[in-house]
Tab-separated table of C-alpha atoms in Angstrom:
chain	number	residue	atom	x	y	z
A	1091	UNK	CA	124.825	18.383	-47.456
A	1092	UNK	CA	123.995	14.513	-47.151
A	1093	UNK	CA	124.946	11.673	-45.054
A	1094	UNK	CA	126.429	10.371	-48.795
A	1095	UNK	CA	128.125	13.499	-49.627
A	1096	UNK	CA	129.580	13.793	-45.869
A	1097	UNK	CA	130.846	9.944	-46.478
A	1098	UNK	CA	133.155	11.392	-49.614
A	1099	UNK	CA	134.486	13.051	-47.502
A	1100	UNK	CA	135.909	10.888	-44.802
A	1101	UNK	CA	139.736	9.128	-44.190
A	1102	UNK	CA	138.309	6.495	-41.557
A	1103	UNK	CA	141.409	6.315	-39.525
A	1104	UNK	CA	143.011	3.279	-37.820
A	1105	UNK	CA	146.571	4.370	-36.680
A	1106	UNK	CA	146.304	3.275	-32.984
A	1107	UNK	CA	149.697	1.658	-31.976
A	1108	UNK	CA	148.220	-1.406	-30.878
A	1109	UNK	CA	145.074	-1.733	-33.993
A	1110	UNK	CA	145.096	-5.498	-34.500
A	1111	UNK	CA	143.715	-7.310	-37.614
A	1112	UNK	CA	140.041	-7.826	-36.860
A	1113	UNK	CA	140.151	-3.924	-35.720
A	1114	UNK	CA	140.828	-2.858	-39.407
A	1115	UNK	CA	138.587	-5.296	-40.514
A	1116	UNK	CA	135.667	-4.253	-38.438
A	1117	UNK	CA	137.158	-0.398	-39.745
A	1118	UNK	CA	136.790	-1.915	-43.137
A	1119	UNK	CA	133.701	-2.976	-43.000
A	1120	UNK	CA	132.601	0.264	-41.791
A	1121	UNK	CA	134.052	1.955	-44.657
A	1122	UNK	CA	132.033	-0.237	-46.912
A	1123	UNK	CA	128.863	0.013	-45.514
A	1124	UNK	CA	128.872	3.765	-44.876
A	1125	UNK	CA	131.019	4.982	-48.160
A	1126	UNK	CA	133.841	6.376	-46.949
A	1127	UNK	CA	136.827	7.524	-49.214
A	1128	UNK	CA	139.435	5.467	-47.891
A	1129	UNK	CA	140.524	3.757	-45.094
A	1130	UNK	CA	143.737	4.786	-43.761
A	1131	UNK	CA	146.027	2.395	-41.970
A	1132	UNK	CA	149.812	2.019	-40.885
A	1133	UNK	CA	151.817	0.216	-43.109
A	1134	UNK	CA	151.643	-3.315	-41.790
A	1135	UNK	CA	148.171	-2.926	-41.953
A	1136	UNK	CA	148.443	-2.503	-45.487
A	1137	UNK	CA	147.728	-6.205	-47.308
A	1138	UNK	CA	144.924	-6.633	-44.741
A	1139	UNK	CA	143.031	-3.344	-45.844
A	1140	UNK	CA	143.629	-4.568	-49.319
A	1141	UNK	CA	142.607	-7.515	-49.420
A	1142	UNK	CA	139.374	-6.236	-47.925
A	1143	UNK	CA	138.906	-3.418	-49.974
A	1144	UNK	CA	139.278	-5.095	-53.343
A	1145	UNK	CA	135.700	-5.447	-54.606
A	1146	UNK	CA	135.071	-1.775	-52.797
A	1147	UNK	CA	135.450	1.743	-54.697
A	1148	UNK	CA	137.161	2.401	-51.048
A	1149	UNK	CA	140.452	3.587	-50.785
A	1150	UNK	CA	143.431	2.048	-48.735
A	1151	UNK	CA	145.392	5.371	-47.332
A	1152	UNK	CA	148.576	5.245	-45.328
A	1153	UNK	CA	150.740	7.265	-43.272
A	1154	UNK	CA	154.537	7.541	-44.047
A	1155	UNK	CA	157.270	8.822	-41.934
A	1156	UNK	CA	154.754	8.607	-39.071
A	1157	UNK	CA	154.480	10.597	-36.713
A	1158	UNK	CA	156.756	12.167	-36.565
A	1159	UNK	CA	158.788	12.935	-40.339
A	1160	UNK	CA	161.616	12.546	-38.965
A	1161	UNK	CA	163.066	9.602	-40.655
A	1162	UNK	CA	164.616	9.709	-44.250
A	1163	UNK	CA	164.035	10.780	-47.009
A	1164	UNK	CA	164.924	7.485	-48.429
A	1165	UNK	CA	163.073	5.925	-45.920
A	1166	UNK	CA	160.129	7.252	-46.605
A	1167	UNK	CA	160.571	6.867	-50.341
A	1168	UNK	CA	160.878	3.260	-49.253
A	1169	UNK	CA	158.205	2.895	-46.602
A	1170	UNK	CA	155.820	4.690	-49.320
A	1171	UNK	CA	157.071	2.036	-51.966
A	1172	UNK	CA	156.653	-0.865	-50.288
A	1173	UNK	CA	153.006	0.138	-49.381
A	1174	UNK	CA	151.672	0.528	-52.998
A	1175	UNK	CA	153.360	-2.522	-53.665
A	1176	UNK	CA	151.193	-4.736	-50.672
A	1177	UNK	CA	147.968	-2.384	-52.651
A	1178	UNK	CA	147.876	1.211	-50.722
A	1179	UNK	CA	146.350	4.179	-53.584
A	1180	UNK	CA	147.003	7.066	-50.891
A	1181	UNK	CA	150.218	8.530	-49.014
A	1182	UNK	CA	149.859	10.277	-46.312
A	1183	UNK	CA	153.499	11.528	-45.411
A	1184	UNK	CA	154.600	13.765	-42.259
A	1185	UNK	CA	157.085	16.418	-43.824
A	1186	UNK	CA	160.832	17.068	-41.636
A	1187	UNK	CA	159.457	18.991	-39.088
A	1188	UNK	CA	162.282	20.104	-37.708
A	1189	UNK	CA	163.518	21.436	-40.946
A	1190	UNK	CA	160.748	23.786	-41.323
A	1191	UNK	CA	160.558	25.189	-37.480
A	1192	UNK	CA	164.000	26.272	-38.134
A	1193	UNK	CA	163.227	27.327	-41.835
A	1194	UNK	CA	165.158	25.092	-44.298
A	1195	UNK	CA	162.999	25.051	-46.557
A	1196	UNK	CA	164.731	23.426	-49.094
A	1197	UNK	CA	165.191	20.605	-47.084
A	1198	UNK	CA	161.276	20.260	-46.577
A	1199	UNK	CA	160.925	20.621	-50.449
A	1200	UNK	CA	163.332	18.001	-51.417
A	1201	UNK	CA	161.859	15.603	-49.314
A	1202	UNK	CA	158.517	15.710	-50.243
A	1203	UNK	CA	159.720	15.444	-54.293
A	1204	UNK	CA	161.621	12.762	-53.648
A	1205	UNK	CA	158.311	11.055	-51.656
A	1206	UNK	CA	156.199	12.455	-54.131
A	1207	UNK	CA	158.146	11.394	-57.930
A	1208	UNK	CA	158.564	7.644	-55.797
A	1209	UNK	CA	154.991	7.841	-55.857
A	1210	UNK	CA	154.217	8.037	-59.798
A	1211	UNK	CA	156.859	6.215	-60.434
A	1212	UNK	CA	155.613	3.012	-58.174
A	1213	UNK	CA	151.636	3.933	-59.180
A	1214	UNK	CA	152.789	3.810	-62.927
A	1215	UNK	CA	154.701	0.619	-62.264
A	1216	UNK	CA	150.923	-0.958	-60.590
A	1217	UNK	CA	148.598	0.850	-62.682
A	1218	UNK	CA	147.296	2.532	-60.079
A	1219	UNK	CA	146.361	6.193	-59.460
A	1220	UNK	CA	148.041	6.873	-56.628
A	1221	UNK	CA	147.112	10.254	-54.364
A	1222	UNK	CA	149.753	11.860	-51.953
A	1223	UNK	CA	148.944	14.166	-49.031
A	1224	UNK	CA	151.487	16.225	-46.980
A	1225	UNK	CA	151.382	16.118	-43.528
A	1226	UNK	CA	152.222	19.498	-41.859
A	1227	UNK	CA	151.845	19.147	-38.347
A	1228	UNK	CA	150.625	22.284	-38.385
A	1229	UNK	CA	150.330	23.037	-34.572
A	1230	UNK	CA	153.878	23.129	-34.235
A	1231	UNK	CA	154.247	25.510	-37.084
A	1232	UNK	CA	153.894	29.315	-37.533
A	1233	UNK	CA	151.488	30.661	-39.740
A	1234	UNK	CA	154.701	32.001	-42.369
A	1235	UNK	CA	155.910	28.485	-41.968
A	1236	UNK	CA	152.994	26.644	-42.726
A	1237	UNK	CA	152.370	28.790	-45.769
A	1238	UNK	CA	155.896	28.250	-46.997
A	1239	UNK	CA	155.681	24.405	-46.737
A	1240	UNK	CA	152.212	24.679	-48.354
A	1241	UNK	CA	154.213	26.192	-51.684
A	1242	UNK	CA	156.396	23.687	-51.361
A	1243	UNK	CA	153.626	20.545	-51.189
A	1244	UNK	CA	152.024	22.066	-53.847
A	1245	UNK	CA	155.193	22.351	-56.468
A	1246	UNK	CA	156.031	19.131	-55.814
A	1247	UNK	CA	153.039	18.177	-57.361
A	1248	UNK	CA	151.255	16.935	-53.909
A	1249	UNK	CA	147.926	15.934	-54.335
A	1250	UNK	CA	146.252	17.786	-50.720
A	1251	UNK	CA	147.793	19.194	-47.892
A	1252	UNK	CA	146.746	17.945	-44.612
A	1253	UNK	CA	147.337	19.532	-41.027
A	1254	UNK	CA	148.374	17.069	-38.501
A	1255	UNK	CA	149.104	13.363	-37.297
A	1256	UNK	CA	147.001	13.838	-34.480
A	1257	UNK	CA	150.087	11.940	-32.620
A	1258	UNK	CA	151.944	15.902	-31.603
A	1259	UNK	CA	152.247	16.422	-28.240
A	1260	UNK	CA	152.024	21.120	-27.340
A	1261	UNK	CA	152.151	21.783	-23.726
A	1262	UNK	CA	151.859	25.002	-22.093
A	1263	UNK	CA	155.165	26.850	-20.434
A	1264	UNK	CA	153.143	25.035	-17.157
A	1265	UNK	CA	152.926	21.585	-18.674
A	1266	UNK	CA	149.193	21.563	-20.450
A	1267	UNK	CA	148.528	19.616	-23.095
A	1268	UNK	CA	147.204	22.092	-25.875
A	1269	UNK	CA	145.519	21.339	-28.895
A	1270	UNK	CA	147.377	19.525	-31.607
A	1271	UNK	CA	144.737	18.483	-34.708
A	1272	UNK	CA	143.164	20.310	-37.062
A	1273	UNK	CA	142.045	23.868	-36.420
A	1274	UNK	CA	139.760	26.276	-38.876
A	1275	UNK	CA	142.651	28.884	-38.630
A	1276	UNK	CA	144.770	26.387	-40.386
A	1277	UNK	CA	142.496	25.308	-42.580
A	1278	UNK	CA	141.582	28.764	-44.115
A	1279	UNK	CA	145.361	29.372	-44.020
A	1280	UNK	CA	145.750	26.561	-45.927
A	1281	UNK	CA	143.100	26.997	-48.493
A	1282	UNK	CA	144.266	30.213	-49.519
A	1283	UNK	CA	148.113	28.936	-50.107
A	1284	UNK	CA	146.989	26.092	-52.569
A	1285	UNK	CA	144.130	27.440	-54.124
A	1286	UNK	CA	141.059	26.291	-55.436
A	1287	UNK	CA	142.721	22.749	-57.447
A	1288	UNK	CA	144.871	21.240	-54.225
A	1289	UNK	CA	143.435	19.546	-51.893
A	1290	UNK	CA	143.009	19.910	-48.140
A	1291	UNK	CA	142.754	17.409	-45.418
A	1292	UNK	CA	141.665	18.813	-41.821
A	1293	UNK	CA	142.225	15.898	-39.346
A	1294	UNK	CA	143.300	15.278	-35.618
A	1295	UNK	CA	140.878	15.515	-33.163
A	1296	UNK	CA	137.556	15.995	-34.931
A	1297	UNK	CA	135.320	14.127	-33.566
A	1298	UNK	CA	131.953	15.668	-34.406
A	1299	UNK	CA	129.333	16.549	-37.199
A	1300	UNK	CA	129.735	20.106	-36.245
A	1301	UNK	CA	133.297	19.639	-36.557
A	1302	UNK	CA	132.711	18.254	-39.758
A	1303	UNK	CA	131.221	20.864	-41.012
A	1304	UNK	CA	133.393	23.654	-39.497
A	1305	UNK	CA	136.072	22.422	-41.655
A	1306	UNK	CA	134.517	21.877	-45.316
A	1307	UNK	CA	133.530	25.607	-44.545
A	1308	UNK	CA	136.690	26.587	-43.713
A	1309	UNK	CA	137.941	24.990	-46.930
A	1310	UNK	CA	139.051	20.763	-46.035
A	1311	UNK	CA	137.409	18.659	-49.145
A	1312	UNK	CA	138.812	15.412	-46.927
A	1313	UNK	CA	138.293	14.752	-43.505
A	1314	UNK	CA	140.467	11.791	-41.586
A	1315	UNK	CA	138.583	11.363	-38.319
A	1316	UNK	CA	138.666	7.948	-36.169
A	1317	UNK	CA	135.348	8.848	-35.449
A	1318	UNK	CA	133.009	8.914	-38.933
A	1319	UNK	CA	130.506	6.249	-37.839
A	1320	UNK	CA	129.062	8.486	-35.260
A	1321	UNK	CA	129.374	11.792	-37.629
A	1322	UNK	CA	127.414	9.941	-40.013
A	1323	UNK	CA	125.048	9.309	-36.955
A	1324	UNK	CA	124.256	12.646	-36.081
A	1325	UNK	CA	124.438	13.947	-39.448
A	1326	UNK	CA	120.902	15.861	-39.958
A	1327	UNK	CA	120.291	16.531	-43.701
């Protein structure tokens, strides 16, 4: 794959809580330079990114219910609609992870449906196509639950399922931090579950060209990473 092709997979991400306007503008300029699919920012930075990317094909992506997924559906809806009004075209929402772990799949489903439907209405009002991605936080879920959540997202009409926030804290019995991002296993599982027509986004801990290629080969067609520039600079066509 060429660098241009790989760039089109990447959501160039800056979600650090201390990210300021200067950093967001820098990431936007990198995205325009390299041709990334989107810039993914926290909701407070959507207006800045939207202004900077206004005359660019690079989309503005933001996160909703991030990173815990533990706000109510009504709050997620309000956050998503506000982001769309401010210029976002892609919404990455975090599911109700606690409900998923407890097997309350109907609660997971209604949460996703509420946000997806609100995004469609807000997109129609803004006369802009809105892409909705559903973050599962796969490191906290077993395979069966991941499959159930993927099917919820698909039934709700979401455009993508996404592996991770990159902010989950997962520890072993002795207190060691464990991997909390995307894995090839989970990407394959998600692709097998949703089929060929729905998007799968791998995110969390993807920092090298080798890892990007592994995720694409596993079935991802979007990559969330803050290391997009490094990936392209080390890409061998």
